[in-house]
Short mmCIF file of N, CA and C in Angstrom, two decimals:
data_model
loop_
_atom_site.label_atom_id
_atom_site.label_comp_id
_atom_site.label_asym_id
_atom_site.label_seq_id
_atom_site.Cartn_x
_atom_site.Cartn_y
_atom_site.Cartn_z
N UNK O 76 15.56 91.62 147.68
CA UNK O 76 16.62 90.85 148.44
C UNK O 76 16.55 89.51 148.03
N UNK O 77 15.56 88.76 147.50
CA UNK O 77 15.59 87.34 146.99
C UNK O 77 16.46 87.33 145.96
N UNK O 78 16.59 88.36 144.95
CA UNK O 78 17.28 88.45 143.81
C UNK O 78 18.81 88.19 144.08
N UNK O 79 19.45 88.50 145.24
CA UNK O 79 20.79 88.47 145.60
C UNK O 79 21.13 87.19 146.23
N UNK O 80 20.17 86.28 146.44
CA UNK O 80 20.43 84.81 146.85
C UNK O 80 20.61 84.00 145.60
N UNK O 81 21.55 83.16 145.93
CA UNK O 81 22.00 82.19 144.66
C UNK O 81 21.67 80.92 145.26
N UNK O 82 21.16 80.09 144.47
CA UNK O 82 21.01 78.48 144.87
C UNK O 82 22.24 77.63 144.67
N UNK O 83 23.21 77.85 145.91
CA UNK O 83 24.49 77.31 145.86
C UNK O 83 24.25 75.71 145.71
N UNK O 84 23.44 74.93 146.04
CA UNK O 84 23.18 73.65 145.87
C UNK O 84 22.92 73.48 144.26
N UNK O 85 22.12 74.13 143.93
CA UNK O 85 21.85 73.85 142.34
C UNK O 85 23.00 74.28 141.55
N UNK O 86 23.74 75.25 141.78
CA UNK O 86 24.83 75.79 141.17
C UNK O 86 25.84 74.59 141.42
N UNK O 87 26.07 74.07 142.34
CA UNK O 87 27.15 72.94 142.67
C UNK O 87 26.77 71.71 141.73
N UNK O 88 25.31 71.45 141.74
CA UNK O 88 25.03 70.18 140.92
C UNK O 88 25.37 70.42 139.45
N UNK O 89 25.31 71.86 138.93
CA UNK O 89 25.43 72.11 137.56
C UNK O 89 26.79 72.23 136.99
N UNK O 90 27.84 72.19 138.02
CA UNK O 90 29.20 72.45 137.69
C UNK O 90 29.76 71.40 136.56
N UNK O 91 30.64 71.93 135.89
CA UNK O 91 31.19 70.79 134.95
C UNK O 91 32.33 70.03 135.47
N UNK O 92 32.66 69.18 134.95
CA UNK O 92 34.02 68.35 135.27
C UNK O 92 34.96 69.14 135.63
N UNK O 93 35.48 70.00 134.73
CA UNK O 93 36.60 70.84 134.96
C UNK O 93 36.54 71.73 136.32
N UNK O 94 35.55 71.97 136.46
CA UNK O 94 35.25 73.12 137.56
C UNK O 94 35.29 72.24 138.84
N UNK O 95 34.71 71.01 138.80
CA UNK O 95 34.74 70.25 139.99
C UNK O 95 36.22 69.72 140.20
N UNK O 96 36.97 69.29 139.36
CA UNK O 96 38.38 69.00 139.36
C UNK O 96 39.11 70.15 139.92
N UNK O 97 38.78 71.36 139.45
CA UNK O 97 39.62 72.50 139.96
C UNK O 97 39.33 72.78 141.50
N UNK O 98 38.00 72.78 141.86
CA UNK O 98 37.80 72.79 143.33
C UNK O 98 38.39 71.64 144.16
N UNK O 99 38.31 70.60 143.72
CA UNK O 99 39.11 69.41 144.52
C UNK O 99 40.52 69.65 144.55
N UNK O 100 41.13 70.17 143.42
CA UNK O 100 42.61 70.38 143.57
C UNK O 100 42.87 71.42 144.37
N UNK O 101 42.17 72.52 144.38
CA UNK O 101 42.52 73.71 145.38
C UNK O 101 42.27 73.23 146.80
N UNK O 102 41.21 72.46 146.98
CA UNK O 102 41.01 71.96 148.59
C UNK O 102 42.31 71.22 149.01
N UNK O 103 42.61 69.98 147.99
CA UNK O 103 43.66 69.26 148.42
C UNK O 103 44.97 70.06 148.57
N UNK O 104 45.32 70.94 147.57
CA UNK O 104 46.42 71.85 147.82
C UNK O 104 46.52 72.61 149.01
N UNK O 105 45.46 73.20 149.48
CA UNK O 105 45.43 74.05 150.47
C UNK O 105 45.75 73.35 151.87
N UNK O 106 44.96 72.03 151.82
CA UNK O 106 45.30 71.28 153.00
C UNK O 106 46.61 70.68 153.25
N UNK O 107 47.19 70.37 152.00
CA UNK O 107 48.71 69.83 151.88
C UNK O 107 49.71 71.03 152.32
N UNK O 108 49.44 72.26 151.68
CA UNK O 108 50.28 73.21 152.07
C UNK O 108 50.38 73.56 153.30
N UNK O 109 49.13 73.71 154.20
CA UNK O 109 48.97 74.03 155.46
C UNK O 109 49.78 72.78 156.34
N UNK O 110 49.43 71.68 156.09
CA UNK O 110 50.04 70.38 156.69
C UNK O 110 51.68 70.58 156.81
N UNK O 111 52.14 70.67 155.38
CA UNK O 111 53.52 70.80 155.24
C UNK O 111 54.20 72.00 155.90
N UNK O 112 53.64 73.26 155.78
CA UNK O 112 54.07 74.30 156.59
C UNK O 112 54.12 73.85 158.01
N UNK O 113 53.30 73.46 158.64
CA UNK O 113 53.12 72.98 160.05
C UNK O 113 54.29 72.19 160.37
N UNK O 114 54.66 71.22 159.53
CA UNK O 114 55.68 69.99 159.83
C UNK O 114 57.18 70.86 159.85
N UNK O 115 57.21 71.77 158.87
CA UNK O 115 58.58 72.61 158.63
C UNK O 115 58.69 73.45 159.98
N UNK O 116 57.54 74.06 160.51
CA UNK O 116 57.59 74.75 161.59
C UNK O 116 57.79 74.19 162.86
N UNK O 117 57.40 72.64 163.01
CA UNK O 117 57.54 71.87 164.01
C UNK O 117 59.16 71.57 164.07
N UNK O 118 59.58 71.17 162.87
CA UNK O 118 61.16 71.08 162.69
C UNK O 118 61.96 72.12 163.38
N UNK O 119 61.50 73.35 162.95
CA UNK O 119 62.11 74.69 163.53
C UNK O 119 62.21 74.94 164.89
N UNK O 120 60.98 74.34 165.53
CA UNK O 120 60.84 74.68 166.92
C UNK O 120 61.61 73.40 167.74
N UNK O 121 61.80 72.26 167.38
CA UNK O 121 62.53 71.34 167.78
C UNK O 121 63.87 71.52 167.87
N UNK O 122 64.46 72.28 166.68
CA UNK O 122 65.67 72.79 166.74
C UNK O 122 65.99 73.80 167.75
N UNK O 123 65.11 74.73 167.97
CA UNK O 123 65.43 75.96 168.98
C UNK O 123 65.25 75.12 170.31
N UNK O 124 64.35 74.28 170.68
CA UNK O 124 64.41 73.84 171.85
C UNK O 124 65.62 72.95 172.32
N UNK O 125 66.24 72.15 171.10
CA UNK O 125 67.19 71.50 171.50
C UNK O 125 68.49 72.34 171.74
N UNK O 126 68.77 73.35 171.10
CA UNK O 126 69.85 74.37 171.05
C UNK O 126 69.61 74.89 172.49
N UNK O 127 68.54 75.33 173.01
CA UNK O 127 68.39 76.04 174.44
C UNK O 127 68.93 74.86 175.44
N UNK O 128 68.51 73.67 175.33
CA UNK O 128 68.87 72.57 176.14
C UNK O 128 70.35 72.26 176.04
N UNK O 129 70.81 72.34 175.02
CA UNK O 129 72.28 72.29 174.73
C UNK O 129 73.19 73.39 175.54
N UNK O 130 72.78 74.61 175.33
CA UNK O 130 73.21 75.86 175.94
C UNK O 130 73.08 75.60 177.50
N UNK O 131 71.91 74.99 177.98
CA UNK O 131 71.76 74.72 179.43
C UNK O 131 72.57 73.97 180.03
N UNK O 132 73.25 73.03 179.28
CA UNK O 132 74.35 72.26 179.73
C UNK O 132 75.59 72.63 180.08
N UNK O 133 75.77 73.95 179.65
CA UNK O 133 77.24 74.43 180.01
C UNK O 133 76.84 75.50 181.18
N UNK O 134 75.69 75.45 181.57
CA UNK O 134 75.44 76.32 182.85
C UNK O 134 75.77 75.49 184.07
N UNK O 135 77.11 75.62 184.50
CA UNK O 135 77.51 74.67 185.66
C UNK O 135 77.76 75.75 186.82
N UNK O 136 76.98 76.57 187.19
CA UNK O 136 77.00 77.54 188.35
C UNK O 136 77.33 76.77 189.75
N UNK O 137 78.03 77.46 190.51
CA UNK O 137 78.22 77.12 191.89
C UNK O 137 76.92 76.80 192.64
N UNK O 138 77.05 76.14 193.83
CA UNK O 138 75.91 75.78 194.61
C UNK O 138 75.29 77.05 195.18
N UNK O 139 76.09 78.06 195.70
CA UNK O 139 75.59 79.35 196.08
C UNK O 139 76.63 80.49 195.78
N UNK O 140 76.39 81.80 196.02
CA UNK O 140 77.23 82.87 195.52
C UNK O 140 78.55 82.78 196.38
N UNK O 141 78.42 82.06 197.63
CA UNK O 141 79.81 82.00 198.40
C UNK O 141 80.73 80.73 198.09
N UNK O 142 80.05 79.83 197.36
CA UNK O 142 80.84 78.68 197.12
C UNK O 142 81.62 78.76 195.83
N UNK O 143 82.74 77.93 196.06
CA UNK O 143 83.62 77.66 194.80
C UNK O 143 83.57 76.41 194.20
N UNK O 144 82.54 75.46 194.54
CA UNK O 144 82.56 74.07 194.08
C UNK O 144 81.19 73.90 193.12
N UNK O 145 81.41 73.23 192.27
CA UNK O 145 79.93 73.18 191.32
C UNK O 145 79.29 71.91 191.85
N UNK O 146 77.93 72.19 191.40
CA UNK O 146 76.96 71.20 191.74
C UNK O 146 76.94 70.03 190.98
N UNK O 147 77.42 68.91 191.55
CA UNK O 147 77.42 67.63 191.08
C UNK O 147 77.69 67.57 189.43
N UNK O 148 78.65 68.21 188.94
CA UNK O 148 79.00 68.08 187.47
C UNK O 148 79.49 66.80 187.10
N UNK O 149 79.13 66.19 186.09
CA UNK O 149 79.67 64.94 185.75
C UNK O 149 80.03 65.17 184.38
N UNK O 150 81.35 65.09 184.07
CA UNK O 150 81.88 65.33 182.81
C UNK O 150 81.48 64.26 181.70
N UNK O 151 81.25 63.00 181.97
CA UNK O 151 81.02 62.06 181.09
C UNK O 151 79.68 62.15 180.61
N UNK O 152 78.65 62.47 181.47
CA UNK O 152 77.43 62.60 181.11
C UNK O 152 77.26 64.05 180.31
N UNK O 153 77.94 64.97 180.73
CA UNK O 153 77.86 66.12 179.88
C UNK O 153 78.25 65.98 178.59
N UNK O 154 79.67 65.29 178.30
CA UNK O 154 79.87 64.98 176.90
C UNK O 154 78.89 64.18 176.14
N UNK O 155 78.43 63.20 176.93
CA UNK O 155 77.53 62.20 176.21
C UNK O 155 76.29 63.10 175.63
N UNK O 156 75.78 63.81 176.70
CA UNK O 156 74.42 64.48 176.24
C UNK O 156 74.79 65.44 175.27
N UNK O 157 75.83 66.20 175.31
CA UNK O 157 76.24 67.34 174.37
C UNK O 157 76.24 66.73 172.77
N UNK O 158 77.01 65.71 172.84
CA UNK O 158 77.14 65.00 171.52
C UNK O 158 75.78 64.60 170.92
N UNK O 159 74.88 63.89 171.80
CA UNK O 159 73.66 63.55 171.35
C UNK O 159 72.92 64.77 170.96
N UNK O 160 72.86 65.61 171.57
CA UNK O 160 72.10 66.93 171.19
C UNK O 160 72.74 67.47 169.93
N UNK O 161 74.02 67.49 169.82
CA UNK O 161 74.60 68.07 168.57
C UNK O 161 74.05 67.35 167.37
N UNK O 162 74.02 65.91 167.48
CA UNK O 162 73.74 65.08 166.33
C UNK O 162 72.19 65.11 165.99
N UNK O 163 71.30 65.35 167.00
CA UNK O 163 69.94 65.57 166.85
C UNK O 163 69.76 66.89 166.07
N UNK O 164 70.40 67.81 166.47
CA UNK O 164 70.41 69.32 165.91
C UNK O 164 70.60 69.01 164.42
N UNK O 165 71.91 68.65 164.41
CA UNK O 165 72.42 68.37 162.93
C UNK O 165 71.44 67.60 161.90
N UNK O 166 70.90 66.58 162.52
CA UNK O 166 69.67 65.87 161.76
C UNK O 166 68.71 66.76 161.43
N UNK O 167 68.07 67.37 162.51
CA UNK O 167 66.93 68.24 162.17
C UNK O 167 67.16 69.45 161.39
N UNK O 168 68.47 70.02 161.27
CA UNK O 168 68.86 70.90 160.22
C UNK O 168 68.83 70.58 159.00
N UNK O 169 69.19 69.28 158.77
CA UNK O 169 69.11 68.72 157.46
C UNK O 169 67.52 68.57 156.93
N UNK O 170 66.81 67.98 157.87
CA UNK O 170 65.63 67.92 157.58
C UNK O 170 64.76 69.22 157.31
N UNK O 171 65.06 70.15 157.94
CA UNK O 171 64.72 71.63 157.66
C UNK O 171 64.94 71.98 156.55
N UNK O 172 66.29 71.81 156.09
CA UNK O 172 66.80 72.29 154.79
C UNK O 172 66.03 71.69 153.65
N UNK O 173 65.96 70.31 153.52
CA UNK O 173 65.20 69.56 152.62
C UNK O 173 63.75 69.72 152.67
N UNK O 174 63.32 69.78 153.72
CA UNK O 174 61.60 70.07 153.58
C UNK O 174 61.43 71.39 153.18
N UNK O 175 62.30 72.45 153.49
CA UNK O 175 61.95 73.85 153.06
C UNK O 175 62.05 73.88 151.61
N UNK O 176 63.16 73.28 150.99
CA UNK O 176 63.25 73.28 149.74
C UNK O 176 62.05 72.67 148.91
N UNK O 177 61.78 71.50 149.40
CA UNK O 177 60.69 70.62 148.95
C UNK O 177 59.32 71.58 148.86
N UNK O 178 58.93 72.15 150.08
CA UNK O 178 57.89 72.95 150.27
C UNK O 178 57.93 74.03 149.13
N UNK O 179 59.07 74.64 148.87
CA UNK O 179 59.01 75.79 147.97
C UNK O 179 58.85 75.21 146.44
N UNK O 180 59.28 74.00 146.16
CA UNK O 180 59.10 73.48 144.87
C UNK O 180 57.70 72.94 144.76
N UNK O 181 57.13 72.46 145.57
CA UNK O 181 55.75 71.88 145.77
C UNK O 181 54.50 73.01 145.58
N UNK O 182 54.93 74.02 146.27
CA UNK O 182 53.84 74.95 146.43
C UNK O 182 54.24 76.31 145.80
N UNK O 183 55.33 76.45 145.25
CA UNK O 183 55.98 77.50 144.50
C UNK O 183 55.78 78.89 145.32
N UNK O 184 56.05 78.71 146.55
CA UNK O 184 56.06 79.85 147.62
C UNK O 184 57.33 79.62 148.51
N UNK O 185 57.81 80.87 148.77
CA UNK O 185 59.16 80.98 149.65
C UNK O 185 58.43 80.55 151.08
N UNK O 186 59.36 79.77 151.79
CA UNK O 186 58.96 79.39 153.30
C UNK O 186 59.52 80.52 154.09
#
């Protein structure tokens, strides 16, 4: 059983410079890839939430099923908010496109 045990600490001390650099590069690369992937996923999530919010703006249902009047609809506020959301979504889509391409370039993996 003792033959199966390896002195990891001693082996670590005996590594050569190339092995040390390879281990550090792998660690840095893995961390960076994970963080980059999360950032891109966060952008995707923001886009989905804003698109849902924008769709929610056009829900101008009547007060109740027997009513023909709409609940306090304010056209100016609707237009302003819709334009703001459209611009935010557009900017996030640009960020998503750029960051996805950059991820693929840096890490050699499809996103």
